Every structure is written in structure tokens, then in C-alpha cells.
Amino acid sequence: MGEPFLLTPGPLTTAYSVKEAMLRDWGSWDGDFRAMTKSLCDQLVEMAGDTAGDYACVPMQGSGSFSVEAMLGTLVPRDGKVLVLANGAYGLRAAETLRVMGRAFTLINKGDYLPPRGEEVARALDADPAITHVIAIHCETSSGILNPVAEIAAAVLSRGRKLLIDSMSAFGAVELDVRQIPYEAMVSSANKCVEGVPGFGFVIARKSALEAAKGNAHSLSLDVAAQWSAMVKTGQWRFTPPTHVVAAFLEALRLHRLEGGVAGRGARYTRNRDVMVAGMRALGFETLLADRWLSPIIVTFFNPAHPNFVFDRFYELMKARGFIIYPGKLTVVDSFRIGCIGRMDEHVMRRVVAAAAEALADMGVDSAAPPAAAIAERAKLAA
Ligand SMILES: *Cc1c(COP(=O)(O)O)cnc(C)c1O
């Protein structure tokens, strides 16, 4: 197999059998495909931990952002108000989505990577009774931080507000169980930790919320309540479904189950991260985040301070060795990211580290230590 490994947060490297599952055409109205849609939804609701039958899964065509927009536009009433908890690009995108659709919101912006904490969420809710919903990002993929959703959920629920979670890059590998965190809705997509190919996202929401949400949506196609009621009635998606992507996803779900579900998948990604981070640190690289906040999804490293280090060159040297890495997204210091998710294991991660060592040698970089400014920036996390 000559393809490079995608050390990126999705699209990611998928299993051969997942790709193979796409070698067949399906009629979207056909009973076989309707059964596939039902199976997909049933398995995802089960993965969410709903044993009481309170939640429904509604798949939506498009990339993950389409589903975030659909969730916000459908579940937040037109006269509702959302508290957005942002510490990176995806939190800010949720705020931008609300702005575009004309929903009221207020923003707690923690910058590049500081986690929003339960106490400040509680304070913001106490200060503004108009807030009806809170949206939290589970793993903020732009820094790789795993946000403390349990303490955020406790603050939101104790104040009688509703919690929406963007668990796009975490669901399927990091526990998010409705019996522990009874959210109103959460959203994820096919091409992240379940290891499918891109083409749809899904919203898992309380059925009572979906029933109450009729007529809220700002959009015809991004109406989760309408999609849900059509699916309940006909078993079909309202508009052309990504049939091949659904077939691939069912195979991805089979592999997920085989690996031991969320716990098994999470364990492999954690091992990937630990092996990769230890190896990179041994080369002198430093992570943006302290171990406590490191997700098993993606890790941000500071660019080395050495004058010979040029990210574009490093990228090409890694690619030549079969690894596609990811540029950083921090505003203050230069960084890059390495993903831990997708069809790969610790042996691959060891090769990633070896490739990084060779790339540094090729560039004539004898120390991967970051600049002092990066360390000063990181000290803010501890403050
Ligand atoms: C991937 C991702 C999204 C969705 O991004 P798309 O490019 O639209 O698929 C949203 N939120 C988070 C946290 C993500 O990681």
C-alpha cells in the first residue's frame, strides 16, 4: 500500500475493508438501504449509552460543520440565547454559525487553548438569565485540548439550562455517555473516531427536544427535526443520502465494535499518543499542553527555535517518508500537529518518530527545543 498515513483529525486513514465497502451502489429508497440507515442510527444511540430510549440519532448530509449548524439552528429556538465556550477555531466557528443564522449568543473566549472551567460557566449563567443553551467543544481539535465537559455539564444542568456538545473529534474514542452527561444534543461525523470516510454528520438528541424543535430551523435542508420526522415515517433521508459513505460507515462501526467499542478505540489512540509524544519529547520537541489536558486525538507541538527548521520543508520530508502531518492553528507561536486517530497503531507511531528524527537531520536541526516565547506562552496554562 503506497498511500501515506494521514496523521490528521479527519479525513483520516481508514481500513481497507471500509474502502472496499464502497464498491457497490445502493438505491436510497430501497428496503436494504433503509435497513442500513436504521442500523447506523441504532448503533450510534447505543454508543451514546442511551438505554432508556430517550435519544434519537439523526444523520445529516454534509461535513461535520453542516451538522453543527443544523443542531444549533434546530434546537435553539429563534428567541433563545446561547453561551458559546470557545478555546480555539471550532468554538469560534460555532459562534460564527450563530451569528450568520441570527441567533443571540454570548461568548466566553479563552484564546488558543485554555479550558473553559465549570465555575466560570456557572457565573456566566447566573449573570444572564436569558441564556437558554450552552455549547461546549469536547475535544478542541485546533489545539488538541480535551475540555472538561463533565464539570461544564454539571454547571449547566444545575442552572437548568440545556447543553449542546460538539464532540466531533472525540465521540467513539472518548467516553461521552448520556447516563453521566445528560446533554440535550451532541454532534459528530463519519470521518473522525469511528474511522469512516467523509460525507455525513449525525446529531444525537433527546427525542423530547426534537419534538419541541419543530419550526425552529432557519434552513430547509439543515433541519434536524424535519430530517428526524421524515426518517421515523419513511425510513429514508429527506434528500439524496451519501449511500457509499453509509455503507463504509457500517463497516467502520463493525470494526469499532470488534475493537472493544469506545474503550477499545480510546485505548489504542491513547497508546498512539503516548508512544508518539514520548518519542517526540526524546527528540527535544515540546507539547503545547501539559499532560493533564492532552487528548488522545491530536497533539500540538511547538516548532523548534533552530534557524534551520522550516515547517514546509519538515512537512515535505515527513510526507516523503509516508506521513501527512498537520500545520498548527495557534495565533501566538508557530506550531504543528500530529493526529493519533485513524487506522494505525503504536508501531506506526514509532515510525513517525523515526521519520521526524531523520527529517530534523536532513534539515541540519540538532535541537528541536522551542523558542523561549513558546515556553512563556505555555506557562499561562499553569497560571
Ligand atoms: C472536524 C471538526 C468539526 C467539523 O469540521 P468539518 O470540516 O466541517 O467536518 C467540528 N468541530 C470539531 C471539534 C472538529 O474536530
Coordinates of C-alpha atoms in Angstrom, one line a residue, residues 37-343:
T37 CA -29.7 3.7 7.9
K38 CA -31.7 2.2 10.8
S39 CA -28.8 0.0 11.9
L40 CA -26.4 3.0 11.8
C41 CA -28.7 5.1 14.0
D42 CA -29.4 2.3 16.4
Q43 CA -25.6 1.6 16.8
L44 CA -24.8 5.2 17.4
V45 CA -27.5 5.7 20.0
E46 CA -26.2 2.6 21.8
M47 CA -22.6 4.0 21.6
A48 CA -24.0 7.1 23.3
G49 CA -25.1 5.0 26.2
D50 CA -28.9 5.6 25.9
T51 CA -30.6 2.5 27.3
A52 CA -33.9 4.3 28.2
G53 CA -34.9 5.1 24.6
D54 CA -34.8 8.9 25.3
Y55 CA -32.5 9.8 22.5
A56 CA -32.6 9.6 18.7
C57 CA -29.8 9.7 16.2
V58 CA -30.3 11.9 13.1
P59 CA -27.7 11.6 10.3
M60 CA -27.3 14.8 8.2
Q61 CA -25.7 15.0 4.8
G62 CA -22.5 17.1 4.5
S63 CA -19.3 17.7 6.6
G64 CA -19.4 18.0 10.3
S65 CA -19.9 21.7 10.3
F66 CA -23.2 21.2 8.5
S67 CA -24.4 19.1 11.4
V68 CA -23.2 21.7 13.9
E69 CA -25.2 24.3 12.1
A70 CA -28.2 22.0 11.9
M71 CA -28.1 21.2 15.6
L72 CA -27.8 24.9 16.6
G73 CA -30.4 26.1 14.1
T74 CA -32.9 23.4 15.0
L75 CA -32.6 23.0 18.8
V76 CA -32.1 26.7 19.8
P77 CA -35.4 28.5 19.4
R78 CA -35.4 31.7 17.5
D79 CA -35.8 33.7 20.7
G80 CA -33.2 31.5 22.5
K81 CA -29.7 32.6 23.5
V82 CA -26.6 30.5 23.5
L83 CA -23.5 30.7 25.7
V84 CA -20.6 29.6 23.5
L85 CA -17.5 28.2 25.2
A86 CA -14.6 28.8 22.9
N87 CA -10.9 27.9 23.2
G88 CA -10.0 27.5 19.5
A89 CA -11.2 27.5 16.0
Y90 CA -14.2 25.2 16.4
G91 CA -15.7 27.2 19.4
L92 CA -15.3 30.3 17.3
R93 CA -16.9 28.6 14.4
A94 CA -20.0 27.8 16.5
A95 CA -20.2 31.5 17.4
E96 CA -19.9 32.5 13.8
T97 CA -22.6 30.0 12.8
L98 CA -25.0 31.5 15.4
R99 CA -24.2 35.0 14.1
V100 CA -24.9 34.0 10.5
M101 CA -28.2 32.4 11.4
G102 CA -29.2 35.4 13.6
R103 CA -29.4 33.6 16.9
A104 CA -28.5 35.5 20.0
F105 CA -25.3 34.4 21.7
T106 CA -22.6 35.4 24.2
L107 CA -19.1 34.2 24.0
I108 CA -16.5 33.1 26.6
N109 CA -13.4 33.1 24.6
K110 CA -10.4 31.6 26.3
G111 CA -8.0 32.1 23.5
D112 CA -6.0 29.4 21.9
Y113 CA -6.2 26.6 24.4
L114 CA -7.1 27.5 28.0
P115 CA -10.0 25.3 29.1
P116 CA -13.4 26.8 30.0
R117 CA -14.0 25.8 33.6
G118 CA -17.2 24.9 35.4
E119 CA -17.1 27.8 37.8
E120 CA -16.9 30.5 35.1
V121 CA -19.7 28.8 33.2
A122 CA -21.8 28.9 36.3
R123 CA -21.0 32.6 36.9
A124 CA -21.9 33.5 33.3
L125 CA -25.2 31.6 33.6
D126 CA -26.1 33.3 36.9
A127 CA -25.3 36.7 35.4
D128 CA -27.5 36.2 32.3
P129 CA -30.9 34.5 32.8
A130 CA -31.7 35.0 29.1
I131 CA -29.2 32.2 28.2
T132 CA -31.2 29.0 27.3
H133 CA -28.4 26.8 25.8
V134 CA -24.6 26.3 26.3
I135 CA -22.4 24.9 23.5
A136 CA -19.2 23.2 24.6
I137 CA -16.5 21.7 22.4
H138 CA -15.5 18.3 23.7
C139 CA -12.0 18.0 22.1
E140 CA -11.0 21.3 20.6
T141 CA -9.2 19.9 17.6
S142 CA -7.3 23.1 16.9
S143 CA -5.0 22.7 20.0
G144 CA -5.9 19.1 20.8
I145 CA -7.2 20.0 24.3
L146 CA -9.7 17.7 25.9
N147 CA -12.1 20.2 27.5
P148 CA -13.6 19.3 30.9
V149 CA -17.2 18.6 29.7
A150 CA -18.2 16.9 32.9
E151 CA -17.7 19.9 35.1
I152 CA -19.2 22.1 32.4
A153 CA -22.3 19.9 32.2
A154 CA -22.7 20.0 36.0
A155 CA -22.7 23.8 35.9
V156 CA -25.2 23.9 33.0
L157 CA -27.6 21.4 34.4
S158 CA -27.5 22.8 38.0
R159 CA -28.7 26.1 36.4
G160 CA -31.5 24.5 34.5
R161 CA -30.0 25.2 31.1
K162 CA -29.5 22.9 28.1
L163 CA -26.2 21.6 27.0
L164 CA -25.1 21.1 23.4
I165 CA -21.8 19.3 22.7
D166 CA -19.6 19.4 19.6
S167 CA -18.0 16.0 20.2
M168 CA -16.9 15.8 16.5
S169 CA -13.4 14.7 17.1
A170 CA -13.9 12.7 20.3
F171 CA -17.1 10.7 20.0
G172 CA -16.3 7.0 19.6
A173 CA -12.9 7.2 21.3
V174 CA -13.6 9.3 24.4
E175 CA -16.5 8.3 26.8
L176 CA -19.5 10.6 26.4
D177 CA -22.3 8.7 28.0
V178 CA -25.8 10.2 28.4
R179 CA -26.2 8.5 31.7
Q180 CA -23.3 10.5 33.1
I181 CA -23.6 13.7 31.0
P182 CA -27.3 14.1 30.1
Y183 CA -26.9 16.6 27.2
E184 CA -29.7 18.0 25.1
A185 CA -27.8 17.1 21.9
M186 CA -24.4 16.3 20.6
V187 CA -22.9 16.2 17.2
S188 CA -20.2 14.2 15.5
S189 CA -19.3 13.0 12.0
A190 CA -18.5 9.9 9.9
N191 CA -14.8 10.7 9.3
K192 CA -13.4 11.1 12.8
C193 CA -13.0 8.5 15.6
V194 CA -15.4 5.9 14.1
E195 CA -13.0 5.9 11.2
G196 CA -15.4 6.2 8.3
V197 CA -15.0 8.3 5.2
P198 CA -16.3 11.9 4.9
G199 CA -19.9 12.6 3.7
F200 CA -22.2 12.9 6.7
G201 CA -22.5 14.0 10.3
F202 CA -25.0 13.0 12.9
V203 CA -26.9 14.6 15.8
I204 CA -27.8 12.6 18.8
A205 CA -30.6 14.5 20.6
R206 CA -33.3 14.0 23.2
K207 CA -36.5 12.9 21.4
S208 CA -38.4 15.5 23.5
A209 CA -36.1 18.2 22.2
L210 CA -36.6 17.2 18.6
E211 CA -40.3 17.1 19.1
A212 CA -40.3 20.6 20.6
A213 CA -38.0 21.9 17.9
K214 CA -40.5 21.7 15.0
G215 CA -40.4 25.0 13.1
N216 CA -37.3 26.4 14.8
A217 CA -34.9 25.8 11.9
H218 CA -33.6 28.7 9.8
S219 CA -32.9 26.3 6.9
L220 CA -34.9 23.7 4.9
S221 CA -32.0 21.2 4.4
L222 CA -30.4 21.7 7.8
D223 CA -33.5 21.0 9.8
V224 CA -32.7 18.1 12.2
A225 CA -36.3 17.9 13.4
A226 CA -37.7 17.6 9.8
Q227 CA -35.0 15.0 8.9
W228 CA -35.9 13.0 12.0
S229 CA -39.6 13.0 11.5
A230 CA -39.2 12.0 7.8
M231 CA -36.9 9.2 8.9
V232 CA -39.3 8.0 11.5
K233 CA -42.1 8.0 8.9
T234 CA -40.4 6.6 5.8
G235 CA -37.0 5.2 7.0
Q236 CA -35.4 7.5 4.3
W237 CA -33.2 10.5 4.3
R238 CA -35.1 13.6 3.0
F239 CA -32.7 14.3 0.2
T240 CA -30.1 12.2 -1.6
P241 CA -28.0 10.3 1.1
P242 CA -24.3 9.6 0.7
T243 CA -25.1 5.9 0.1
H244 CA -21.5 4.6 -0.3
V245 CA -20.4 6.6 2.7
V246 CA -23.1 5.0 4.8
A247 CA -22.1 1.5 3.6
A248 CA -18.5 2.3 4.5
F249 CA -19.6 3.6 7.9
L250 CA -21.4 0.4 8.8
E251 CA -18.2 -1.5 8.1
A252 CA -16.3 1.1 10.3
L253 CA -18.9 0.5 13.0
R254 CA -18.3 -3.2 12.8
L255 CA -14.6 -2.7 13.2
H256 CA -15.2 -0.3 16.1
R257 CA -17.3 -2.9 17.9
L258 CA -14.6 -5.6 17.2
E259 CA -12.0 -3.4 18.8
G260 CA -14.0 -3.2 22.0
G261 CA -16.1 -0.1 21.3
V262 CA -15.3 3.3 22.8
A263 CA -13.0 1.8 25.4
G264 CA -11.0 -0.2 23.0
R265 CA -10.7 2.5 20.4
G266 CA -9.8 5.0 23.1
A267 CA -7.1 2.7 24.4
R268 CA -5.4 2.4 21.0
Y269 CA -5.5 6.1 20.4
T270 CA -4.1 6.7 23.9
R271 CA -1.3 4.3 23.2
N272 CA -0.6 6.0 19.9
R273 CA -0.4 9.4 21.6
D274 CA 1.8 8.1 24.5
V275 CA 4.3 6.4 22.2
M276 CA 4.4 9.4 19.8
V277 CA 4.6 12.1 22.5
A278 CA 7.4 10.2 24.4
G279 CA 9.4 9.8 21.2
M280 CA 9.0 13.4 20.1
R281 CA 9.9 14.7 23.5
A282 CA 13.0 12.5 23.4
L283 CA 14.0 14.4 20.2
G284 CA 13.6 17.6 22.1
F285 CA 10.1 18.6 20.8
E286 CA 7.7 20.1 23.4
T287 CA 4.0 19.9 23.5
L288 CA 1.8 23.0 23.9
L289 CA -0.3 21.3 26.6
A290 CA 0.6 19.7 29.9
D291 CA -0.2 16.0 30.1
R292 CA -3.4 16.7 32.0
W293 CA -5.0 18.4 29.0
L294 CA -3.6 16.2 26.2
S295 CA -6.3 14.5 24.3
P296 CA -5.7 11.1 22.7
I297 CA -6.9 12.7 19.4
I298 CA -4.3 15.1 18.2
V299 CA -1.2 16.8 19.8
T300 CA 0.2 20.2 19.2
F301 CA 4.0 20.6 19.2
F302 CA 5.9 23.9 19.1
N303 CA 8.1 24.5 16.1
P304 CA 11.8 24.2 17.1
A305 CA 13.6 27.5 17.5
H306 CA 16.6 26.3 15.5
P307 CA 17.0 28.7 12.5
N308 CA 17.3 25.7 10.0
F309 CA 13.8 24.5 10.9
V310 CA 11.2 25.4 8.2
F311 CA 7.8 23.8 8.7
D312 CA 7.1 23.4 4.9
R313 CA 10.4 21.5 4.5
F314 CA 9.6 19.4 7.6
Y315 CA 6.2 18.6 6.1
E316 CA 7.7 17.5 2.8
L317 CA 10.3 15.4 4.4
M318 CA 7.7 13.7 6.6
K319 CA 5.4 13.2 3.5
A320 CA 8.3 11.6 1.6
R321 CA 8.5 9.1 4.4
G322 CA 4.8 8.3 4.2
F323 CA 3.3 10.6 6.9
I324 CA 1.0 13.6 6.3
I325 CA 1.2 15.9 9.3
Y326 CA -0.9 18.9 10.0
P327 CA 0.0 22.6 10.4
G328 CA -0.7 24.3 13.7
K329 CA -3.5 26.7 14.4
L330 CA -2.2 28.8 17.3
T331 CA -2.2 32.6 16.9
V332 CA 0.8 33.5 19.2
V333 CA 3.5 30.9 18.4
D334 CA 4.3 28.6 15.5
S335 CA 3.3 25.0 15.9
F336 CA 2.3 21.9 14.1
R337 CA 0.0 19.0 15.0
I338 CA 0.2 15.2 14.8
G339 CA -3.0 13.2 14.9
C340 CA -3.3 9.9 16.8
I341 CA -6.6 8.8 15.2
G342 CA -7.3 6.6 12.2
R343 CA -6.3 3.1 11.3

